[in-house]
Short mmCIF file of C-alpha atoms in Angstrom, two decimals:
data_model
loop_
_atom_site.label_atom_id
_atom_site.label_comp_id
_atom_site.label_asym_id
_atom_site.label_seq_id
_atom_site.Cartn_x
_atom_site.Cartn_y
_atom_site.Cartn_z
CA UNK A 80 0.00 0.00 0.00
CA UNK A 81 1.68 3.14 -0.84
CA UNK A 82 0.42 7.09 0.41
CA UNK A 83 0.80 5.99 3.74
CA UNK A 84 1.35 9.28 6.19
CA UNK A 85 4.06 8.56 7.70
CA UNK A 86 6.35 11.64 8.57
CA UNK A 87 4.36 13.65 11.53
CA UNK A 88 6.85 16.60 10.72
CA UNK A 89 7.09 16.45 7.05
CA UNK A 90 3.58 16.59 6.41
CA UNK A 91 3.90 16.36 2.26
CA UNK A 92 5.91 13.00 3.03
CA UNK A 93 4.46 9.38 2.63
CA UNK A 94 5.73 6.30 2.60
CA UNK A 95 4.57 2.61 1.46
CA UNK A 96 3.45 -0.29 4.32
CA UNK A 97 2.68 -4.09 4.13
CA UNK A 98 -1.26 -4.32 3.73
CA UNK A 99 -1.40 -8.13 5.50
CA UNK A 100 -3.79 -7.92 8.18
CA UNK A 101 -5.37 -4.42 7.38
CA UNK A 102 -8.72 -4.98 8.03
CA UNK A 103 -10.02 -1.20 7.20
CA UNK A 104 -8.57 1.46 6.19
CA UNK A 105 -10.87 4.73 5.91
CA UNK A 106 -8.93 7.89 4.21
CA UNK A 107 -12.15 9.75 5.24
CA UNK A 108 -11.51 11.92 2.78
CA UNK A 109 -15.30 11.59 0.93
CA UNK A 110 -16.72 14.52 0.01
CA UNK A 111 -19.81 13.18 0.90
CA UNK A 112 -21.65 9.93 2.14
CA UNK A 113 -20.61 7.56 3.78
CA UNK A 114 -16.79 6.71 4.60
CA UNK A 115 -15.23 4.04 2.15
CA UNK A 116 -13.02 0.98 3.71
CA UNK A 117 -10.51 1.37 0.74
CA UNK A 118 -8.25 -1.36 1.64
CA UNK A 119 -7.09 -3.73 -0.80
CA UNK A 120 -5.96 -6.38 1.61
CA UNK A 121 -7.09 -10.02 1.42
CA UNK A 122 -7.91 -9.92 5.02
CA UNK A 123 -10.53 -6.64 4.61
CA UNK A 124 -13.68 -7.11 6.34
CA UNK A 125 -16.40 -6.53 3.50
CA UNK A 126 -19.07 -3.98 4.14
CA UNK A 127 -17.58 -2.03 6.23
CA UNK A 128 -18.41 1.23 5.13
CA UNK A 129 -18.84 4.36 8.13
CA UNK A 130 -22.54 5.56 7.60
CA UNK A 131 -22.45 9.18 8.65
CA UNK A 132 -25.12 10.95 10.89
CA UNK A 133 -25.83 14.04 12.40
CA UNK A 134 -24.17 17.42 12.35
CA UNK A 135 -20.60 15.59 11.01
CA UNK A 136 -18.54 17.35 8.53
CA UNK A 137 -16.55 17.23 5.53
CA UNK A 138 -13.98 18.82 4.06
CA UNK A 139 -12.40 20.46 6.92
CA UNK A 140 -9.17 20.84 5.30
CA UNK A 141 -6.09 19.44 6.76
CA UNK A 142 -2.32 20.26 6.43
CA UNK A 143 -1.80 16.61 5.83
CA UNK A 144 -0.26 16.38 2.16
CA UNK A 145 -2.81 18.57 0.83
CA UNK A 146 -6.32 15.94 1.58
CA UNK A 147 -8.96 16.76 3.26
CA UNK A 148 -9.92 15.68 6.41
CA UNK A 149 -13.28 14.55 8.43
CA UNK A 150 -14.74 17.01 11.05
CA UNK A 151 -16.46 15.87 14.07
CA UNK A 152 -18.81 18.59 15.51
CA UNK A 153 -19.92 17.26 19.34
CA UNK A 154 -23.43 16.13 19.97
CA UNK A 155 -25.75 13.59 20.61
CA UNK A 156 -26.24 11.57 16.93
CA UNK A 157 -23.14 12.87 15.72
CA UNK A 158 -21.33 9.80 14.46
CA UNK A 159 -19.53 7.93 12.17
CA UNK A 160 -20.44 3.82 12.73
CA UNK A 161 -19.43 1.04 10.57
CA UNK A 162 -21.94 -0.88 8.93
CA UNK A 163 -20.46 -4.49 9.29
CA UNK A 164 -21.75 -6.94 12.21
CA UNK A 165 -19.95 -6.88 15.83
CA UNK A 166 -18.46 -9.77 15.23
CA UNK A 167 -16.32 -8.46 12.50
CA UNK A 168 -14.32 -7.12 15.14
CA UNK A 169 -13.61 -9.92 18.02
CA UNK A 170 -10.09 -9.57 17.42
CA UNK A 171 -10.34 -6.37 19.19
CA UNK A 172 -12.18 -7.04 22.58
CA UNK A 173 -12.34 -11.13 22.82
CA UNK A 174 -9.56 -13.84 24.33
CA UNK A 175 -8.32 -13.61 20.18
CA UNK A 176 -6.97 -10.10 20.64
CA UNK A 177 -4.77 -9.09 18.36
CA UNK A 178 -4.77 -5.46 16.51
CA UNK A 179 -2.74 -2.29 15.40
CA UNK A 180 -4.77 1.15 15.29
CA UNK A 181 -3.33 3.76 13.20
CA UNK A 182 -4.62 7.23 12.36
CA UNK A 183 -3.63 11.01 12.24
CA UNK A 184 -6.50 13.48 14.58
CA UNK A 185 -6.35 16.83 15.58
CA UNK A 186 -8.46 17.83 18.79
CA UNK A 187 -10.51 21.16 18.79
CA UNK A 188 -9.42 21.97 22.36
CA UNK A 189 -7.10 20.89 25.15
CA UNK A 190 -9.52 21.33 27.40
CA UNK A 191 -12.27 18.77 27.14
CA UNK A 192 -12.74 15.19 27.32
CA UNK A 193 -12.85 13.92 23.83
CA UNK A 194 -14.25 9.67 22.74
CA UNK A 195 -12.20 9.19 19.68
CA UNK A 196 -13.91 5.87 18.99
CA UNK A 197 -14.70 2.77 20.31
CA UNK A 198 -17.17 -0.46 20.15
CA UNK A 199 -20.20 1.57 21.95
CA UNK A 200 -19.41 1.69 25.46
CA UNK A 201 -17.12 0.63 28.37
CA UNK A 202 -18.11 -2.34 29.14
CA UNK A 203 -16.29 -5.79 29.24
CA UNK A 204 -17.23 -6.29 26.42
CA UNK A 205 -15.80 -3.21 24.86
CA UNK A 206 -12.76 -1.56 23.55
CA UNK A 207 -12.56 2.62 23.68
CA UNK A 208 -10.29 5.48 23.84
CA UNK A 209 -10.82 8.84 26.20
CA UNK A 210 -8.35 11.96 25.33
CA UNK A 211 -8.51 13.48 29.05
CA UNK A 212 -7.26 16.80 27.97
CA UNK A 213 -9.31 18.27 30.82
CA UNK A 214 -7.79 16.38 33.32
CA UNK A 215 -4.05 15.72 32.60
CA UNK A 216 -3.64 15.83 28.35
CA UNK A 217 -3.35 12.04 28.97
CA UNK A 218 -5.17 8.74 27.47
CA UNK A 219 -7.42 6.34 28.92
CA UNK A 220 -8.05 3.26 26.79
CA UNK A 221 -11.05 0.87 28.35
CA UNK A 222 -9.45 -2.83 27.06
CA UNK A 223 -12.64 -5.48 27.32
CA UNK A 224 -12.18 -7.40 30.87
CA UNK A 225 -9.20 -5.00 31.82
CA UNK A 226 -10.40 -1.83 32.34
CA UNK A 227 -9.40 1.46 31.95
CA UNK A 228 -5.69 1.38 31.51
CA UNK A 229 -3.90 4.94 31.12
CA UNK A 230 -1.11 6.40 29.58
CA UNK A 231 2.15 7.97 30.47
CA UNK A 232 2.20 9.53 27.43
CA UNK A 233 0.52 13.27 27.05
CA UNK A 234 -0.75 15.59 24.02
CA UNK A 235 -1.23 19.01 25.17
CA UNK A 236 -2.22 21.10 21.90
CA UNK A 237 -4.24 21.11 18.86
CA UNK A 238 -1.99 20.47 16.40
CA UNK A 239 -2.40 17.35 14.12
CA UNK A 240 -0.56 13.91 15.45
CA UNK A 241 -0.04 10.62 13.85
CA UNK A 242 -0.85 7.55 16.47
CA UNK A 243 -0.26 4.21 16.77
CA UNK A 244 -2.38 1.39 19.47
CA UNK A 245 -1.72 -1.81 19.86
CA UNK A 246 -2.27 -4.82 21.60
CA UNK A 247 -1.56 -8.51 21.71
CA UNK A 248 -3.42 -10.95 24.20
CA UNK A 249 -0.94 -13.94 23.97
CA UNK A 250 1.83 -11.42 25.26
CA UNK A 251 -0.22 -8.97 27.27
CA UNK A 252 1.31 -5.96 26.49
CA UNK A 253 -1.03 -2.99 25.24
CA UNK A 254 1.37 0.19 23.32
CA UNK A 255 0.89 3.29 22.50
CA UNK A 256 2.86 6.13 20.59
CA UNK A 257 2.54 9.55 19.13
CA UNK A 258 4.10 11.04 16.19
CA UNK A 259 6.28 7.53 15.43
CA UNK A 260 8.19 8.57 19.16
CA UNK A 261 9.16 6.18 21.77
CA UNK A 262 6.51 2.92 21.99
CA UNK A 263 5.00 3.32 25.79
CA UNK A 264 4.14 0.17 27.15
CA UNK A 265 0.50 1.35 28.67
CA UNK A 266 -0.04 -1.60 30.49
CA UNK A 267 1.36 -4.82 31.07
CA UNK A 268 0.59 -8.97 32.07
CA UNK A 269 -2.94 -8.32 30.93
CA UNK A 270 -5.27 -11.01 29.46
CA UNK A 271 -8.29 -10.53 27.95
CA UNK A 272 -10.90 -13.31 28.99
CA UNK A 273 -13.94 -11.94 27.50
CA UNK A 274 -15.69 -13.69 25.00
CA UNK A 275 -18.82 -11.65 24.89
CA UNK A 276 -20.18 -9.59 22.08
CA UNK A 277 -19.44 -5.77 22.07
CA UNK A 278 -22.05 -3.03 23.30
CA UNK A 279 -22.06 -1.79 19.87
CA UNK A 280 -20.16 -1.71 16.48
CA UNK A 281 -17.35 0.00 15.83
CA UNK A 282 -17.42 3.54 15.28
CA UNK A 283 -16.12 7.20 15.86
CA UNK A 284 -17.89 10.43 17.63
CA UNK A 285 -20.91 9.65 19.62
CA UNK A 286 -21.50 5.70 19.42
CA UNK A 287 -23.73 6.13 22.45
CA UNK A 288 -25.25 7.99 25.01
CA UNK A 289 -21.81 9.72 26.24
CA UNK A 290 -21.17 12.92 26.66
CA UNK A 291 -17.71 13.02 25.95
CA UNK A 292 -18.26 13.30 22.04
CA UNK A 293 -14.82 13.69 19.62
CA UNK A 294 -14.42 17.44 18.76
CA UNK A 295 -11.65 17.76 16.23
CA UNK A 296 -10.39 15.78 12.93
CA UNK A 297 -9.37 12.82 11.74
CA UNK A 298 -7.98 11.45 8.87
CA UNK A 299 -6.56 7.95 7.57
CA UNK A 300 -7.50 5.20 10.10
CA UNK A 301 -6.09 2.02 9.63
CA UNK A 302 -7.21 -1.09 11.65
CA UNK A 303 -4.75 -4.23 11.39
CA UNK A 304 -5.81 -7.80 12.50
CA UNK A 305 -1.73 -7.91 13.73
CA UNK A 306 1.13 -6.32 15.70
CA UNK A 307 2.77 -3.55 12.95
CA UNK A 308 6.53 -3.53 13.44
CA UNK A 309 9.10 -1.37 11.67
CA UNK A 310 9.80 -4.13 9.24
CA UNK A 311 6.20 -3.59 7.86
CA UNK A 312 7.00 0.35 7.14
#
């Protein structure tokens, strides 16, 4: 796959990446309708479209090698939701657990507490992420059976950043990094034993009744059914 965004401080740069195991990959770059899964992978999930709803934007221009990026205005039905079935996405919340999240966002404010996206809830069941800029610019990521697990790591302006998630049950280890910097090991020894279906599918802005709606942009999501390592780039 090549016009990956790579470089966080060359923003016209890109780069090429393995596409085994990427399950979706939404540019979000649609000038309207719904969000395409564009990946070309053998393991894509089929279907898997984002169906749009609410006061959501487009075209909210990025500085990200001159596309255009998808605007998130806060509020209840504001969303973004994939139109595939639940189970499409065991490998992120169930004893199988194995994924690499990978997307560029820009938050409106420092000051709020921002749901980037997540499986509908917090919930056992569930997988989420929190940006706690109101509290301490940090992360919390809600991982199934394991809770709320939160980062060392901190992102205190509203500037765009590239990040990376991942997370591997048979080692236990859930990672985190911004702009390609140091890997933070988030949490470790964990163990997913959940084998229950998720609150809701996958999706980005308000999935549910929170009040923490996404207020910023995002752009180029990828989902991988694997642990991305440098060898892949």
């Amino acid at each position: 796959m090549t016009g990956f965004l790579i470089n966080s401080y060359n923003y016209a740069a890109t780069s090429t990446i393995s596409d085994v195991g990427l399950k979706a990959l939404w540019n979000m770059n649609e000038a309207s309708g719904n969000l395409l899964n564009t990946s070309e992978s053998d393991n894509a999930m089929s279907d898997s479209y984002l169906a749009t709803a609410g006061t959501t934007g487009y075209g909210a221009t990025g500085h990200i090698s001159g596309l255009d990026s998808y605007d998130y205005a806060g509020g209840d039905g504001d969303k973004a939701v994939a139109n595939n079935t639940k189970s499409d996405y065991d490998f992120l919340t169930k004893t199988n657990a194995l994924f690499t999240l990978m997307w560029w966002s820009q938050f409106d404010s420092t000051s709020g507490a921002d749901d980037l996206f997540g499986t509908g809830g917090s919930t056992s069941s569930d997988l989420s992420i929190r940006y706690r800029g109101v509290v301490d610019d940090k992360f919390a990521i809600f991982l199934a059976d394991e809770g709320e697990q939160l980062t060392t790591l901190t992102v205190s302006n509203t500037n765009w950043h590239f990040y990376m998630l991942q997370y591997d049950n048979s080692v236990g280890t859930l990672k985190m990094s911004v702009d390609n910097g140091t890997v933070e090991n988030v949490a470790t020894g964990l163990n997913i034993e959940n084998t229950a279906a998720q609150t809701g599918t996958f999706g980005f802005g308000d999935n549910s009744s929170s009040t923490n709606e996404f207020n910023g942009k995002m752009q180029q999501f990828m989902m991988f059914n694997k642990i991305v390592s440098a060898s892949d780039i």
